[in-house]
């Protein structure tokens, strides 16, 4: 079995992580997760993408929202709002236990990597989930309403302010665990996550982009754009606002020399034309566990055939 390293944001990243997790044994799947969306709220350290991936692999994710836990209740946050505290960022009672534990571990000197490892162990996750960095790496959105912290733009303003540019911090370092995973990867997969606010923040962490470009192994990206639309979230809107065509082909062009293989949806079969690089056209909708597994299988068999030629 190859060792697969997946670069992932929240929703799209977690779904493909779940696909690979159904196929690969422990030790063969590492998910490097965006922490550019992380922020401090109510005194707690919130890591939305790490939690979406963790809850998904633990079978606890809420499939309707794409964030938070299933079977959630809201008593604490409703009371916070009643007391005049901030209620705009929804944190369920069970979800709060994650943020409390993580914040406690960080306050006691654990790294974010170690805190994530503990949470995964306690939730019986056998695969490795790594934050891209142990240091804060906040993404800012330069919008037509000025420079906004990511969660202000994404949640409070519901990603409505038009995006001029995504601003990523300089000099954020990858963790030793991230470097080791990339070094021993047989296959690197860029999940169908938002290229600008989920994948770019990971690639921006030194030296991840350079490592991915230089890797002798195959690097595959999966399109988050299907039929000219994002399955969920602001990816398509952002592409239009930043002057890019809204298509799977534009995502492939955006990743350009980072990738060896591009995976796009069967819906785009007629319109997607490329001889730039090998491309796999397949069903990339990942609503059910079986669809996720099938896509992961298709990626593995396509790339294995390619490298055996
Ligand atoms: P976020 O951090 O929660 O926004 O999550 P991601 O960046 O990982 O995922 C958002 C992206 O995932 C969006 O651009 C969606 O179009 C894409 N996405 C979500 N579900 C699917 C799916 O089932 N298939 C594909 N191909 N893309 C998906």
Coordinates of C-alpha atoms and ligand atoms in Angstrom, one line a residue:
X1 CA 0.0 0.0 0.0
X2 CA 1.4 3.5 -0.9
X3 CA 1.7 6.1 1.8
X4 CA -0.7 8.9 0.9
X5 CA -0.4 12.5 2.1
X6 CA -3.5 14.5 1.6
X7 CA -3.5 18.3 1.8
X8 CA -6.9 19.3 3.1
X9 CA -9.2 22.1 4.2
X10 CA -12.5 21.4 5.9
X11 CA -15.5 20.0 4.0
X12 CA -14.0 18.9 0.7
X13 CA -10.8 17.8 2.4
X14 CA -12.6 15.8 5.1
X15 CA -14.7 13.9 2.5
X16 CA -11.7 12.7 0.5
X17 CA -9.8 12.0 3.7
X18 CA -12.7 9.7 4.6
X19 CA -12.5 8.0 1.2
X20 CA -8.8 7.2 1.7
X21 CA -9.3 6.3 5.4
X22 CA -11.7 3.5 4.2
X23 CA -8.9 2.1 2.0
X24 CA -5.6 2.5 3.8
X25 CA -4.3 0.9 7.0
X26 CA -2.9 2.9 9.9
X27 CA 0.4 4.5 9.1
X28 CA -0.4 4.8 5.4
X29 CA -2.5 8.0 5.4
X30 CA -1.4 11.4 6.7
X31 CA -3.7 14.4 6.4
X32 CA -2.0 17.8 6.5
X33 CA -4.7 20.3 7.5
X34 CA -5.1 24.0 7.0
X35 CA -5.0 26.1 10.2
X36 CA -5.3 29.5 8.5
X37 CA -8.9 29.6 9.6
X38 CA -8.0 29.1 13.2
X39 CA -8.9 31.8 15.7
X40 CA -9.4 32.6 19.4
X41 CA -13.0 32.9 20.5
X42 CA -14.5 33.1 24.0
X43 CA -10.9 32.4 25.2
X44 CA -10.8 29.2 23.2
X45 CA -8.6 28.0 20.4
X46 CA -10.8 27.1 17.5
X47 CA -9.4 25.1 14.6
X48 CA -12.4 24.6 12.2
X49 CA -10.7 22.5 9.5
X50 CA -8.9 20.2 11.9
X51 CA -12.2 19.6 13.7
X52 CA -14.1 18.9 10.5
X53 CA -11.5 16.4 9.4
X54 CA -11.3 14.8 12.9
X55 CA -15.1 14.6 13.3
X56 CA -15.5 13.1 9.8
X57 CA -12.9 10.4 10.4
X58 CA -14.4 9.7 13.8
X59 CA -17.9 9.3 12.3
X60 CA -19.2 12.3 14.4
X61 CA -19.5 15.0 11.7
X62 CA -22.8 16.8 11.0
X63 CA -23.4 16.0 7.3
X64 CA -26.0 18.8 7.0
X65 CA -23.8 21.7 8.1
X66 CA -20.4 20.5 7.0
X67 CA -19.1 21.7 10.3
X68 CA -19.6 20.7 13.9
X69 CA -20.9 17.4 15.4
X70 CA -24.0 15.3 14.8
X71 CA -26.5 15.1 17.7
X72 CA -25.4 18.5 18.9
X73 CA -27.1 20.8 21.4
X74 CA -26.7 24.5 21.9
X75 CA -27.5 25.2 25.5
X76 CA -24.1 26.8 26.4
X77 CA -23.9 29.1 23.4
X78 CA -27.6 30.2 23.7
X79 CA -26.8 31.1 27.3
X80 CA -23.7 33.0 26.2
X81 CA -25.8 35.0 23.8
X82 CA -28.5 35.6 26.5
X83 CA -25.7 37.0 28.8
X84 CA -24.7 39.4 26.0
X85 CA -21.7 37.4 24.9
X86 CA -20.8 36.7 21.2
X87 CA -23.3 34.2 19.6
X88 CA -22.4 34.7 16.0
X89 CA -19.9 31.8 15.8
X90 CA -21.9 28.7 16.5
X91 CA -20.2 26.3 19.0
X92 CA -22.3 23.3 20.1
X93 CA -22.1 21.8 23.6
X94 CA -20.2 18.7 22.4
X95 CA -18.0 20.7 20.1
X96 CA -17.1 23.0 23.0
X97 CA -15.6 20.0 24.8
X98 CA -13.0 19.8 21.9
X99 CA -12.1 23.4 22.1
X100 CA -11.9 23.3 25.9
X101 CA -9.6 20.3 25.8
X102 CA -7.4 21.7 23.1
X103 CA -7.1 25.1 24.8
X104 CA -6.2 23.3 28.1
X105 CA -3.5 21.2 26.4
X106 CA -2.0 24.3 24.6
X107 CA -2.1 26.3 27.9
X108 CA -0.1 23.4 29.5
X109 CA 2.6 23.6 26.9
X110 CA 1.5 21.0 24.3
X111 CA 2.0 21.8 20.7
X112 CA -1.1 22.0 18.4
X113 CA 0.3 18.8 16.8
X114 CA 0.4 17.0 20.2
X115 CA -3.1 18.3 21.1
X116 CA -4.5 17.1 17.8
X117 CA -2.9 13.7 18.3
X118 CA -4.5 13.3 21.7
X119 CA -7.9 14.3 20.4
X120 CA -7.6 11.8 17.5
X121 CA -6.5 9.0 19.9
X122 CA -9.4 9.6 22.2
X123 CA -11.8 9.5 19.3
X124 CA -10.2 6.2 18.0
X125 CA -8.9 7.7 14.8
X126 CA -6.2 5.4 13.4
X127 CA -4.9 7.7 10.7
X128 CA -2.6 10.7 11.2
X129 CA -4.1 14.2 11.2
X130 CA -1.5 17.0 11.4
X131 CA -1.9 20.7 11.6
X132 CA 0.2 22.4 8.9
X133 CA 2.1 24.3 11.6
X134 CA 2.3 24.7 15.3
X135 CA 2.5 28.5 15.0
X136 CA -0.5 30.7 14.3
X137 CA -0.9 31.4 10.5
X138 CA -4.0 33.6 10.2
X139 CA -5.4 34.1 6.8
X140 CA -6.7 37.6 6.1
X141 CA -9.2 38.6 3.4
X142 CA -8.5 41.8 1.5
X143 CA -12.1 42.6 0.5
X144 CA -14.1 45.6 -0.8
X145 CA -15.0 46.2 2.9
X146 CA -11.3 46.3 3.8
X147 CA -9.0 43.8 5.4
X148 CA -11.0 41.2 7.4
X149 CA -10.0 38.4 9.7
X150 CA -10.9 35.1 8.0
X151 CA -13.8 34.2 10.3
X152 CA -15.3 37.7 10.2
X153 CA -15.4 37.4 6.4
X154 CA -16.5 33.8 6.3
X155 CA -19.0 33.4 9.1
X156 CA -20.0 36.9 10.4
X157 CA -20.2 38.4 6.9
X158 CA -21.2 35.0 5.2
X159 CA -18.4 35.5 2.6
X160 CA -20.3 38.3 0.9
X161 CA -17.7 41.0 0.8
X162 CA -16.0 40.7 -2.6
X163 CA -12.4 39.3 -2.4
X164 CA -9.6 41.3 -3.9
X165 CA -6.8 39.2 -2.5
X166 CA -6.1 36.6 0.2
X167 CA -3.3 37.7 2.5
X168 CA -1.1 34.9 4.0
X169 CA 1.4 35.4 6.7
X170 CA 5.2 35.3 6.0
X171 CA 7.7 33.0 7.7
X172 CA 5.4 30.3 9.1
X173 CA 7.3 27.0 9.5
X174 CA 6.0 23.5 9.0
X175 CA 6.3 21.0 11.8
X176 CA 8.9 18.2 11.8
X177 CA 5.9 15.7 11.5
X178 CA 4.7 17.5 8.3
X179 CA 8.2 17.4 6.7
X180 CA 8.6 13.7 7.6
X181 CA 5.2 12.8 6.1
X182 CA 6.0 14.6 2.8
X183 CA 9.4 13.0 2.7
X184 CA 8.0 9.5 2.9
X185 CA 4.9 10.1 0.8
X186 CA 4.4 7.8 -2.3
X187 CA 1.5 10.0 -3.4
X188 CA 0.5 13.6 -2.5
X189 CA -3.1 14.5 -3.1
X190 CA -4.5 18.0 -3.0
X191 CA -8.1 17.6 -1.8
X192 CA -11.0 19.3 -3.6
X193 CA -10.7 22.1 -1.0
X194 CA -10.8 25.8 -1.7
X195 CA -7.5 26.5 -3.5
X196 CA -7.2 30.1 -2.1
X197 CA -8.2 29.8 1.5
X198 CA -7.6 26.1 2.3
X199 CA -4.8 24.9 0.0
X200 CA -2.7 28.0 -0.5
X201 CA -2.4 28.6 3.3
X202 CA -0.8 25.1 3.5
X203 CA 1.5 25.6 0.6
X204 CA 2.5 29.0 2.0
X205 CA 4.0 27.3 5.1
X206 CA 7.7 27.0 4.6
X207 CA 9.0 24.7 2.9
X208 CA 5.8 22.9 1.9
X209 CA 5.3 24.4 -1.5
X210 CA 9.0 23.8 -2.5
X211 CA 8.8 20.3 -1.2
X212 CA 5.6 19.5 -3.2
X213 CA 7.1 21.0 -6.4
X214 CA 10.4 19.0 -6.0
X215 CA 8.8 15.7 -5.0
X216 CA 9.7 12.9 -7.3
X217 CA 6.4 11.3 -6.4
X218 CA 3.1 11.9 -8.2
X219 CA 1.1 15.0 -7.0
X220 CA -2.6 14.9 -7.8
X221 CA -5.2 17.6 -7.3
X222 CA -9.0 17.1 -7.3
X223 CA -11.2 19.9 -8.6
X224 CA -13.6 21.5 -6.1
X225 CA -15.4 23.1 -9.1
X226 CA -18.0 20.9 -10.8
X227 CA -20.0 22.3 -13.7
X228 CA -18.7 25.8 -13.1
X229 CA -19.9 25.8 -9.5
X230 CA -18.5 25.1 -6.1
X231 CA -20.2 22.2 -4.4
X232 CA -20.2 24.3 -1.2
X233 CA -18.8 27.6 -0.1
X234 CA -17.1 30.6 -1.8
X235 CA -14.6 29.0 -4.2
X236 CA -16.5 29.8 -7.4
X237 CA -17.4 33.3 -6.2
X238 CA -13.8 34.0 -5.3
X239 CA -12.5 32.8 -8.6
X240 CA -14.9 35.2 -10.4
X241 CA -14.0 38.1 -8.1
X242 CA -10.3 37.5 -8.6
X243 CA -10.7 37.5 -12.4
X244 CA -10.3 33.8 -13.0
X245 CA -12.6 31.7 -15.2
X246 CA -14.9 29.6 -13.0
X247 CA -14.1 26.1 -14.2
X248 CA -12.2 23.0 -13.3
X249 CA -9.6 23.8 -16.0
X250 CA -8.9 27.1 -14.3
X251 CA -8.2 25.2 -11.0
X252 CA -5.8 23.0 -12.9
X253 CA -4.1 26.0 -14.4
X254 CA -3.9 27.6 -11.0
X255 CA -2.0 24.7 -9.5
X256 CA 0.0 24.5 -12.7
X257 CA 3.5 23.1 -12.1
X258 CA 2.7 21.8 -8.6
X259 CA 0.7 18.9 -9.9
X260 CA 1.3 15.9 -12.2
X261 CA -2.3 14.7 -12.4
X262 CA -5.6 16.6 -12.3
X263 CA -8.9 14.9 -11.4
X264 CA -12.1 16.5 -12.6
X265 CA -15.8 15.6 -12.6
X266 CA -17.6 13.6 -15.2
X267 CA -20.0 16.5 -15.6
X268 CA -17.1 18.6 -17.1
X269 CA -16.1 15.9 -19.6
X270 CA -17.3 17.9 -22.6
X271 CA -15.7 21.2 -21.6
X272 CA -12.5 20.2 -20.0
X273 CA -9.7 20.0 -22.5
X274 CA -6.1 19.6 -21.6
X275 CA -2.9 18.1 -22.9
X276 CA -0.9 19.8 -20.2
X277 CA -0.8 16.7 -18.0
X278 CA -2.6 13.4 -17.4
X279 CA -6.1 14.0 -16.2
X280 CA -8.7 11.6 -14.7
X281 CA -12.3 12.3 -15.5
X282 CA -14.6 10.6 -12.9
X283 CA -17.5 11.1 -10.5
X284 CA -16.1 13.4 -7.8
X285 CA -19.4 14.0 -5.9
X286 CA -18.7 12.6 -2.4
X287 CA -22.0 12.6 -0.5
X288 CA -22.0 9.0 0.7
X289 CA -19.1 7.0 2.3
X290 CA -19.2 4.7 -0.8
X291 CA -18.7 7.7 -3.2
X292 CA -15.8 8.9 -1.1
X293 CA -14.2 5.5 -1.1
X294 CA -14.7 5.1 -4.9
X295 CA -13.0 8.4 -5.7
X296 CA -10.1 7.5 -3.5
X297 CA -9.8 4.1 -5.2
X298 CA -10.0 5.7 -8.7
X299 CA -7.2 8.1 -7.8
X300 CA -5.0 5.3 -6.4
X301 CA -5.5 3.0 -9.3
X302 CA -5.0 5.8 -11.9
X303 CA -1.8 7.0 -10.4
X304 CA -0.4 3.5 -9.8
X305 CA -1.0 2.6 -13.4
X306 CA 0.7 5.9 -14.4
X307 CA 3.8 5.2 -12.3
X308 CA 4.1 1.6 -13.4
X309 CA 4.2 2.5 -17.1
Ligands
LIG1 P1 -13.8 24.5 4.1 O1 -12.5 24.9 4.8 O2 -14.8 23.9 5.1 O3 -14.4 25.5 3.2 O4 -13.5 23.2 3.3 P2 -12.7 22.9 2.0 O5 -11.9 24.1 1.5 O6 -11.9 21.6 2.3 O7 -13.8 22.5 1.0 C1 -14.6 23.5 0.3 C2 -14.5 23.1 -1.1 O8 -14.9 21.7 -1.2 C3 -15.6 23.8 -2.0 O9 -14.9 24.5 -2.9 C4 -16.4 22.7 -2.6 O10 -16.7 22.9 -3.9 C5 -15.6 21.5 -2.4 N1 -16.4 20.2 -2.2 C6 -17.2 20.0 -1.2 N2 -17.8 18.8 -1.4 C7 -17.3 18.3 -2.5 C8 -17.5 17.0 -3.2 O11 -18.3 16.2 -2.8 N3 -16.8 16.9 -4.4 C9 -15.9 17.8 -4.9 N4 -15.3 17.6 -6.1 N5 -15.7 19.0 -4.2 C10 -16.4 19.2 -3.1

